[in-house]
XYZ file of C-alpha atoms in Angstrom:
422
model
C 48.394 -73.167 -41.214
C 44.854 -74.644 -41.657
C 46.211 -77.133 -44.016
C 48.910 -78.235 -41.840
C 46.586 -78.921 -38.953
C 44.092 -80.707 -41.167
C 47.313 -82.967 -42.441
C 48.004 -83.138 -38.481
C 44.681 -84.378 -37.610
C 44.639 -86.491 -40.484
C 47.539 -88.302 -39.282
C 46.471 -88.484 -35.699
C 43.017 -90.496 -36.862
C 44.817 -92.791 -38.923
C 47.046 -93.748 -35.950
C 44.824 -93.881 -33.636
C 42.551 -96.338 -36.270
C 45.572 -98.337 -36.565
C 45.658 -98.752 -32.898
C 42.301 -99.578 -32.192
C 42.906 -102.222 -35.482
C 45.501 -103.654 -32.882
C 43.260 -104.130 -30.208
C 41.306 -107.208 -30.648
C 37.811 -106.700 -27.948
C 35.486 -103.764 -28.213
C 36.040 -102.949 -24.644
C 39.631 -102.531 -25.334
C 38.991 -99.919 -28.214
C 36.590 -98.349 -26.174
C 38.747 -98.132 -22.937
C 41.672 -96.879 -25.449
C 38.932 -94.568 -26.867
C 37.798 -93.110 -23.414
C 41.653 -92.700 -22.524
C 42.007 -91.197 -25.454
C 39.371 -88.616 -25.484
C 40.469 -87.563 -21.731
C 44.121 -86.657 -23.036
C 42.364 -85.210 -25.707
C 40.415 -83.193 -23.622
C 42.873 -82.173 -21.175
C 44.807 -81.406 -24.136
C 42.058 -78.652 -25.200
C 41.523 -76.963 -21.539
C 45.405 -76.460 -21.761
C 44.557 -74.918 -25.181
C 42.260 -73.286 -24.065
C 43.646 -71.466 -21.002
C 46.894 -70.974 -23.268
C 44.153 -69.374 -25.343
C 42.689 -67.210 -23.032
C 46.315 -65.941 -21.675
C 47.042 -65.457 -25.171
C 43.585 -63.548 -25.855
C 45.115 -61.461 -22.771
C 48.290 -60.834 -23.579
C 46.980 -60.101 -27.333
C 44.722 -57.393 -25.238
C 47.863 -55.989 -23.116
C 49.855 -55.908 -26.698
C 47.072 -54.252 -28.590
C 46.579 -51.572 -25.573
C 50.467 -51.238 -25.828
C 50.424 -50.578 -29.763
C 46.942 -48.040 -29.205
C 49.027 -45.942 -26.375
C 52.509 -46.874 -28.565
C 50.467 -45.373 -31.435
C 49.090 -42.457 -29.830
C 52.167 -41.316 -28.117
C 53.963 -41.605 -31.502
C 51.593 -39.453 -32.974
C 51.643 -36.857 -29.885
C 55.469 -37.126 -30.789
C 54.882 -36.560 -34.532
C 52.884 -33.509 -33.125
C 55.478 -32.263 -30.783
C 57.996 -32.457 -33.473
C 55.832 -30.525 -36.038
C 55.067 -27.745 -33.207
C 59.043 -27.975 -32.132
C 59.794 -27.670 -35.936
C 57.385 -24.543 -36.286
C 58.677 -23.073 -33.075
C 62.360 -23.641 -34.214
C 61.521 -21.508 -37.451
C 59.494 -18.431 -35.623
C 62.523 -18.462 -32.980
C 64.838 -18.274 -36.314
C 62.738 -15.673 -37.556
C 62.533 -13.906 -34.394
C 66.571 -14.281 -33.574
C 66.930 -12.343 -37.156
C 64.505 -9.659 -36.305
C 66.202 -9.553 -32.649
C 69.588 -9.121 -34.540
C 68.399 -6.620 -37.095
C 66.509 -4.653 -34.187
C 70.190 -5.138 -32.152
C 72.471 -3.481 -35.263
C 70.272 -0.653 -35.786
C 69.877 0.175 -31.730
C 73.963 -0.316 -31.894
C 74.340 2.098 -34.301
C 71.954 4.222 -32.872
C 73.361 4.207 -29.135
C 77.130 4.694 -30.798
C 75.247 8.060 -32.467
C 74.197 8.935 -29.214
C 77.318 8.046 -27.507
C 79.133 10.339 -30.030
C 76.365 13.061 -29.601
C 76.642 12.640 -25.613
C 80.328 13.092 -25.510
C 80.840 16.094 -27.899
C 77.762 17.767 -25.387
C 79.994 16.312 -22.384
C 83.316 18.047 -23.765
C 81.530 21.247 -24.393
C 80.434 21.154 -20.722
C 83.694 20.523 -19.620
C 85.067 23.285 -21.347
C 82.487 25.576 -19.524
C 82.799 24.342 -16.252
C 86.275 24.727 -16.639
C 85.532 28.639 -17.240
C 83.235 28.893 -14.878
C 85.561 27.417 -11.965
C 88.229 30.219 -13.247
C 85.620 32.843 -12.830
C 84.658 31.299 -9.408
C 88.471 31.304 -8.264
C 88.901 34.916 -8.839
C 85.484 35.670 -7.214
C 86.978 33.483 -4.251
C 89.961 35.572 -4.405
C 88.414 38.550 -4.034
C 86.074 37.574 -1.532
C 89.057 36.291 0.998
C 90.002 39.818 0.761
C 86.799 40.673 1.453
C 86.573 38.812 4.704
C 89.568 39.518 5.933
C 88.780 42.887 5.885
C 85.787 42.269 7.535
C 87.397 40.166 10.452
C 89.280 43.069 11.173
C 86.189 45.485 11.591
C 84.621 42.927 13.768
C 87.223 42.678 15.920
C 87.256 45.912 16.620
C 83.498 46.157 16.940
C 83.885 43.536 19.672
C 86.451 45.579 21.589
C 84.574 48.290 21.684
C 81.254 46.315 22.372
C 83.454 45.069 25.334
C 84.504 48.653 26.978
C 81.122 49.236 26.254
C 79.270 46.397 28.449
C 81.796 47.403 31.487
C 80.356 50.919 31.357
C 76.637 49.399 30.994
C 77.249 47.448 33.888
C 78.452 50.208 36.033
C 75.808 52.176 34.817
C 73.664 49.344 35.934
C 74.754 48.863 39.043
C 73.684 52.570 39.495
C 70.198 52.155 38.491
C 69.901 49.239 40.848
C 71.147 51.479 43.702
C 68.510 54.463 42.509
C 65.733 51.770 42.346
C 66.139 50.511 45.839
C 65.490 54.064 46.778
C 62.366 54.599 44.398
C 61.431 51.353 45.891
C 61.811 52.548 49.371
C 59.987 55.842 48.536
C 57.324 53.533 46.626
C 56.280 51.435 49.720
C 56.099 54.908 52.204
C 54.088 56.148 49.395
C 51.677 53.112 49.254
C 51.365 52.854 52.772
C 49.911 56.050 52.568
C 47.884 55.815 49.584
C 46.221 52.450 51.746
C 45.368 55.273 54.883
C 44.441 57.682 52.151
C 42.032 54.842 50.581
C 40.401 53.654 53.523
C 39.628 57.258 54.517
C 37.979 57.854 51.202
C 36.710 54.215 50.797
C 34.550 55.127 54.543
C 32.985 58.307 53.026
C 32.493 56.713 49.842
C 29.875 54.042 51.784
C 28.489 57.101 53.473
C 27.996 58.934 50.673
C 26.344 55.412 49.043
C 23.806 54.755 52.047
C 22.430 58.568 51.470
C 22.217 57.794 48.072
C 19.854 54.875 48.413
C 18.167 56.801 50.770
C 17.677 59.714 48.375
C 16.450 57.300 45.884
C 14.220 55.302 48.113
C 12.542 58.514 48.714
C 12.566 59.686 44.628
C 11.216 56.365 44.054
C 7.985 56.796 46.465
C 7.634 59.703 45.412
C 7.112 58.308 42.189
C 4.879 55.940 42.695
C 2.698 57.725 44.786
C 2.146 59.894 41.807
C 1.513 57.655 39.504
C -0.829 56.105 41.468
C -2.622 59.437 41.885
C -2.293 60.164 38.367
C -3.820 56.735 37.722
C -6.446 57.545 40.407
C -7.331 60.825 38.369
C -7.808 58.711 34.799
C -10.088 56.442 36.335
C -12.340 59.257 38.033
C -12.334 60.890 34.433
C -13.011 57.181 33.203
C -15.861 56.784 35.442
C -17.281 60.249 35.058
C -17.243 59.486 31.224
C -19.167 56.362 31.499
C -21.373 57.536 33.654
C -22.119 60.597 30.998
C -22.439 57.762 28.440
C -24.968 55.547 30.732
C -27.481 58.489 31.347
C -27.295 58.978 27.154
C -28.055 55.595 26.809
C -30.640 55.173 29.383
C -32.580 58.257 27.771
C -32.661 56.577 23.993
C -33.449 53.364 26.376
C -36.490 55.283 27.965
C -37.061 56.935 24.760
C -37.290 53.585 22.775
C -38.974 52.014 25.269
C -41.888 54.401 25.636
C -42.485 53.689 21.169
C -42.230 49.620 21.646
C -44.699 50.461 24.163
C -47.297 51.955 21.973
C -46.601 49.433 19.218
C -47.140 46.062 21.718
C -49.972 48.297 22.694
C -51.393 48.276 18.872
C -50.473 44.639 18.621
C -52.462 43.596 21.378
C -55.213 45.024 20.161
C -54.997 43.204 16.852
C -54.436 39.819 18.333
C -57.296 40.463 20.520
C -59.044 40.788 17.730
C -57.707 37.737 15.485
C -58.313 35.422 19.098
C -62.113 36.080 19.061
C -62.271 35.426 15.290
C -60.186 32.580 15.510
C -62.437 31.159 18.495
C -65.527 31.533 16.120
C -63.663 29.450 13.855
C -63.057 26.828 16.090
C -66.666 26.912 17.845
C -67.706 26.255 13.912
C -64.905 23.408 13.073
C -66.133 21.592 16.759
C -69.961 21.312 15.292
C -68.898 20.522 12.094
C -67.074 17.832 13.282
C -69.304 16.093 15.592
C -72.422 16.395 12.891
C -69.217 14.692 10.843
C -69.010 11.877 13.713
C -72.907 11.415 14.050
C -73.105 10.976 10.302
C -70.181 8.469 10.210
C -71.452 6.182 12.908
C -75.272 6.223 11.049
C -73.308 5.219 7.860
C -71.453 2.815 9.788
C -74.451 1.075 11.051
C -76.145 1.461 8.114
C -73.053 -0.178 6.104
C -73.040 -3.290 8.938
C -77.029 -3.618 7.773
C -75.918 -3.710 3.820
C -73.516 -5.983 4.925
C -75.100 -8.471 6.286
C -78.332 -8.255 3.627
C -75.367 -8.957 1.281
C -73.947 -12.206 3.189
C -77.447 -13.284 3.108
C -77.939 -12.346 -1.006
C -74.956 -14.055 -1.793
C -75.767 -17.366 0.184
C -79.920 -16.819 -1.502
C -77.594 -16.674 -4.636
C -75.531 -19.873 -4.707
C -78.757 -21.831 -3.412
C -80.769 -20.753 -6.332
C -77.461 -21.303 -8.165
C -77.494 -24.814 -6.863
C -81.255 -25.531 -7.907
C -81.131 -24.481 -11.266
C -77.965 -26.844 -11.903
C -79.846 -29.641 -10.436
C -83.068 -28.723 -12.503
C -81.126 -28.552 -15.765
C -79.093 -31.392 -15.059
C -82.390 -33.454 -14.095
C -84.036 -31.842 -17.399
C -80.755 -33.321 -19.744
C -81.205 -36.722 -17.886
C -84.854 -37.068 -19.285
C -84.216 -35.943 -22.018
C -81.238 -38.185 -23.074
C -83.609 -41.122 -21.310
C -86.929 -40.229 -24.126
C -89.066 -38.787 -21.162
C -91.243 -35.378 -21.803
C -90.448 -32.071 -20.573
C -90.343 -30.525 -17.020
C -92.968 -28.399 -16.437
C -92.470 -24.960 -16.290
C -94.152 -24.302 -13.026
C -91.457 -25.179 -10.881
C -89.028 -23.014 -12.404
C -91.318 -19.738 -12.937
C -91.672 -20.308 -8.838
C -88.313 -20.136 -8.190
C -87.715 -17.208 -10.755
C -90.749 -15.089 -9.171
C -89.187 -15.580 -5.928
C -85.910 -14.688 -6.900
C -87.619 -11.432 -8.424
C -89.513 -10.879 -4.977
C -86.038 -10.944 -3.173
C -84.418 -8.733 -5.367
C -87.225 -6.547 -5.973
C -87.072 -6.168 -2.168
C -83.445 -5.580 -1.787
C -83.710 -2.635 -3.834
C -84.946 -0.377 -2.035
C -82.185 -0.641 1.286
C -79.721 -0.579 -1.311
C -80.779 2.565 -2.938
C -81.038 4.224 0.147
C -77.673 3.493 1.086
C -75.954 3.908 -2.743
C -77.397 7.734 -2.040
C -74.180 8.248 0.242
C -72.112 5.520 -0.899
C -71.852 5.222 -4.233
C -68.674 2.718 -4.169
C -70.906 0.420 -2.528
C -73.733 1.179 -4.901
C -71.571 0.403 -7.639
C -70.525 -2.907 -5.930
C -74.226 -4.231 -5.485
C -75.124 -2.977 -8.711
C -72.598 -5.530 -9.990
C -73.839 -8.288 -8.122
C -77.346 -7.854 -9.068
C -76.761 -7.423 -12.179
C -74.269 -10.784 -13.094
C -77.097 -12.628 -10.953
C -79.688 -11.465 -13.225
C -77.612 -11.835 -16.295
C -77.088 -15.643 -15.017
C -80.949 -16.277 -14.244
C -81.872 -15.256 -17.294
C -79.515 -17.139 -19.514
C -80.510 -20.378 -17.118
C -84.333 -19.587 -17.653
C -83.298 -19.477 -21.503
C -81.637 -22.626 -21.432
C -84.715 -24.737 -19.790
C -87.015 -23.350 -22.217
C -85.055 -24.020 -25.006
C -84.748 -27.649 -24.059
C -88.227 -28.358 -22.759
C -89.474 -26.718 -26.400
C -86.981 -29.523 -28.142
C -88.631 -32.096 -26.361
C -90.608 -34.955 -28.205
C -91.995 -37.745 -25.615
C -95.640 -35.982 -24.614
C -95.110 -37.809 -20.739
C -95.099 -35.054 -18.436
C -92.835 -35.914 -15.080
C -93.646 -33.702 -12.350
C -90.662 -32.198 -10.282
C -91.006 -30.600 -6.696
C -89.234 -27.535 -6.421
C -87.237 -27.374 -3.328
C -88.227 -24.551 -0.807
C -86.044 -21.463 -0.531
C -85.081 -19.702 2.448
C -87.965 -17.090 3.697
C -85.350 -14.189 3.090
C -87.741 -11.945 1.887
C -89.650 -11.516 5.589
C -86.290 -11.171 7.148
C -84.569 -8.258 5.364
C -85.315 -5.284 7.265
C -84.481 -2.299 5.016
C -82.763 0.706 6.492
């Protein structure tokens, strides 16, 4: 095919070269060009829509053969099941027929079986119906006979019932006149009754009467017999009271003597007990005296203490300034302080203390947590002083320039003349 359109296309360029050879202008080739290309092109949208329809129809075919394909291989399936299901019926139909045969030939057994039983109980029935005839037989006779009796039963039954009903009629007769003798009998009875019923309610009312009377009689002595117990109650009691009242009396008379005895003794243990308390008042208010003297006498420490300490952090104060006056000359070449200043202040720092003593021995003689306090103080003071005093000696010895510079002691409080001791 490929090579036949190639041969085709072949031969449509040479013609078409061998027109455009015929035309003689360029316009005309390309005017017979331009036509030609157009029918060309017209040429391929027809082949291609014919194409395209036969793309579709190739589509429709090909889903044709798929579904032709697929139902002939549902059929191939179908006809392989069929075939399978022919054999098992085959199979089957011969086990159905074998199964048939032997239930024939078992049912004609049976049949066989069933009739031989069937003739058998023919021939007994057959007996038994000539044994039931004569039985028949013999009880027709039987009832006959018996027909006969009853009809003569019922005869006489009838003859009978006439004379019952005479008889009857008799009694009805005979009970009229019991019944008229009944009702003349009643009647009296009813007088008889009422008679009897009137003394009856007489006889009732002096019954209640009688009993009204046994009745209050009764009570009135039980009520005297219950008048009786409580008398013997109360006489008891009483018998009982005047026993008690003599152990009362007696045990009253003994709790008498005892509170007697007792009173006496507390008597006794109140006057001691007021001694006591006469003693416990003095001692306490020679205890109050002597705890507002040592109060006083602890505001006085007090306040010769305020006045220590303040003494104390002046002289404190001095001695820096001296010592730090004392390193300034010496680290500027000048001699040594004198020592006069600072055996002043020492002396009078000795006076003060020297006359603090003796108030504050007096009052660590009943306070000795206080004298222990002040004791203390004195004693880190003096520790302080001394190492102070140590120091300015020590560095007035080391000195080297022989220039004395004189320093003015500053004047202490007069603390001495104002400390008052106790």
């Amino acid at each position: 095919r490929e090579e036949k359109t190639r041969k085709k296309d072949d031969k449509s360029v040479d013609h078409v070269l061998r027109a455009l050879n015929s035309l003689n202008t360029s316009e005309e080739k390309l005017a017979a060009m331009c036509k030609k290309y157009a029918d060309i092109f017209d040429e391929h949208r027809k082949l291609q829509l014919l194409q395209k329809q036969s793309e579709k129809r190739c589509s429709m075919l090909q889903r044709e053969k798929e579904q032709l394909q697929a139902e002939h291989s549902k059929a191939i399936l179908t006809r392989s099941r069929l075939e399978n299901l022919c054999r098992e019926l085959q199979r089957q139909n011969k086990a159905i027929k074998d199964e048939s045969l032997l239930k024939i030939r078992e049912e004609e057994e049976k049949r066989k079986e069933v009739s031989a039983k069937f003739q058998t109980t023919m021939n007994e029935i057959t007996t038994l119906m000539q044994q039931n005839n004569d039985k028949n037989m013999k009880l027709r006779d039987d009832n006959i006979d018996m027909t006969t009796k009853l009809k003569n039963i019922c005869e006489q039954y009838e003859i009978r019932q006439q004379q019952v009903e005479r008889i009857s009629k008799q009694m009805q007769l005979e009970q009229q006149l019991a019944d008229a003798k009944l009702s003349k009998l009643k009647m009296e009875m009813a007088a008889e009754r009422e008679t009897l019923l009137r003394e009856k309610q007489q006889l009732l009312l002096e019954l209640q009467q009688y009993q009204q009377r046994c009745n209050e009689f009764q009570a009135t002595e039980i009520n005297l017999r219950n008048q009786i117990s409580m008398y013997n109650d109360k006489y008891d009691e009483f018998q009982k009271a005047l026993a008690r009242s003599n152990d009362v009396f007696g045990g009253f008379k003994g709790e008498m003597e005892k509170m007697s005895k007792k009173i006496c003794k507390l008597e006794k243990e109140t006057s001691s007990w007021k001694q006591r308390w006469e003693r416990s008042h003095n001692a306490l208010l020679e205890m109050a005296a002597d705890k507002q003297k040592s109060e006083q006498e602890l505001a006085v420490v007090s306040r010769q203490l305020a006045t220590l300490q303040g003494l104390c952090r002046t002289l404190q104060t001095e001695r820096s300034n001296l010592l730090a006056k004392l390193k300034i000359f010496q680290a500027g070449g000048h001699l040594p302080l004198e020592k006069a200043p600072v055996e002043k202040c020492t002396k009078q720092c000795d006076q003060v203390l020297n006359h603090l003593d003796q108030p504050l021995n007096h009052m660590s003689e009943n306070n000795p947590v206080l004298d222990n306090y002040t004791k203390d103080i004195l004693a880190s003071f003096k520790e302080s002083v001394a190492a102070e005093d140590t120091s300015a000696a020590a560095t007035a010895d080391s000195a080297v320039n022989p220039e004395t510079v004189p320093v003015q002691a500053s004047p202490l409080p007069d603390l001495v003349g104002t400390t008052s001791p106790c």
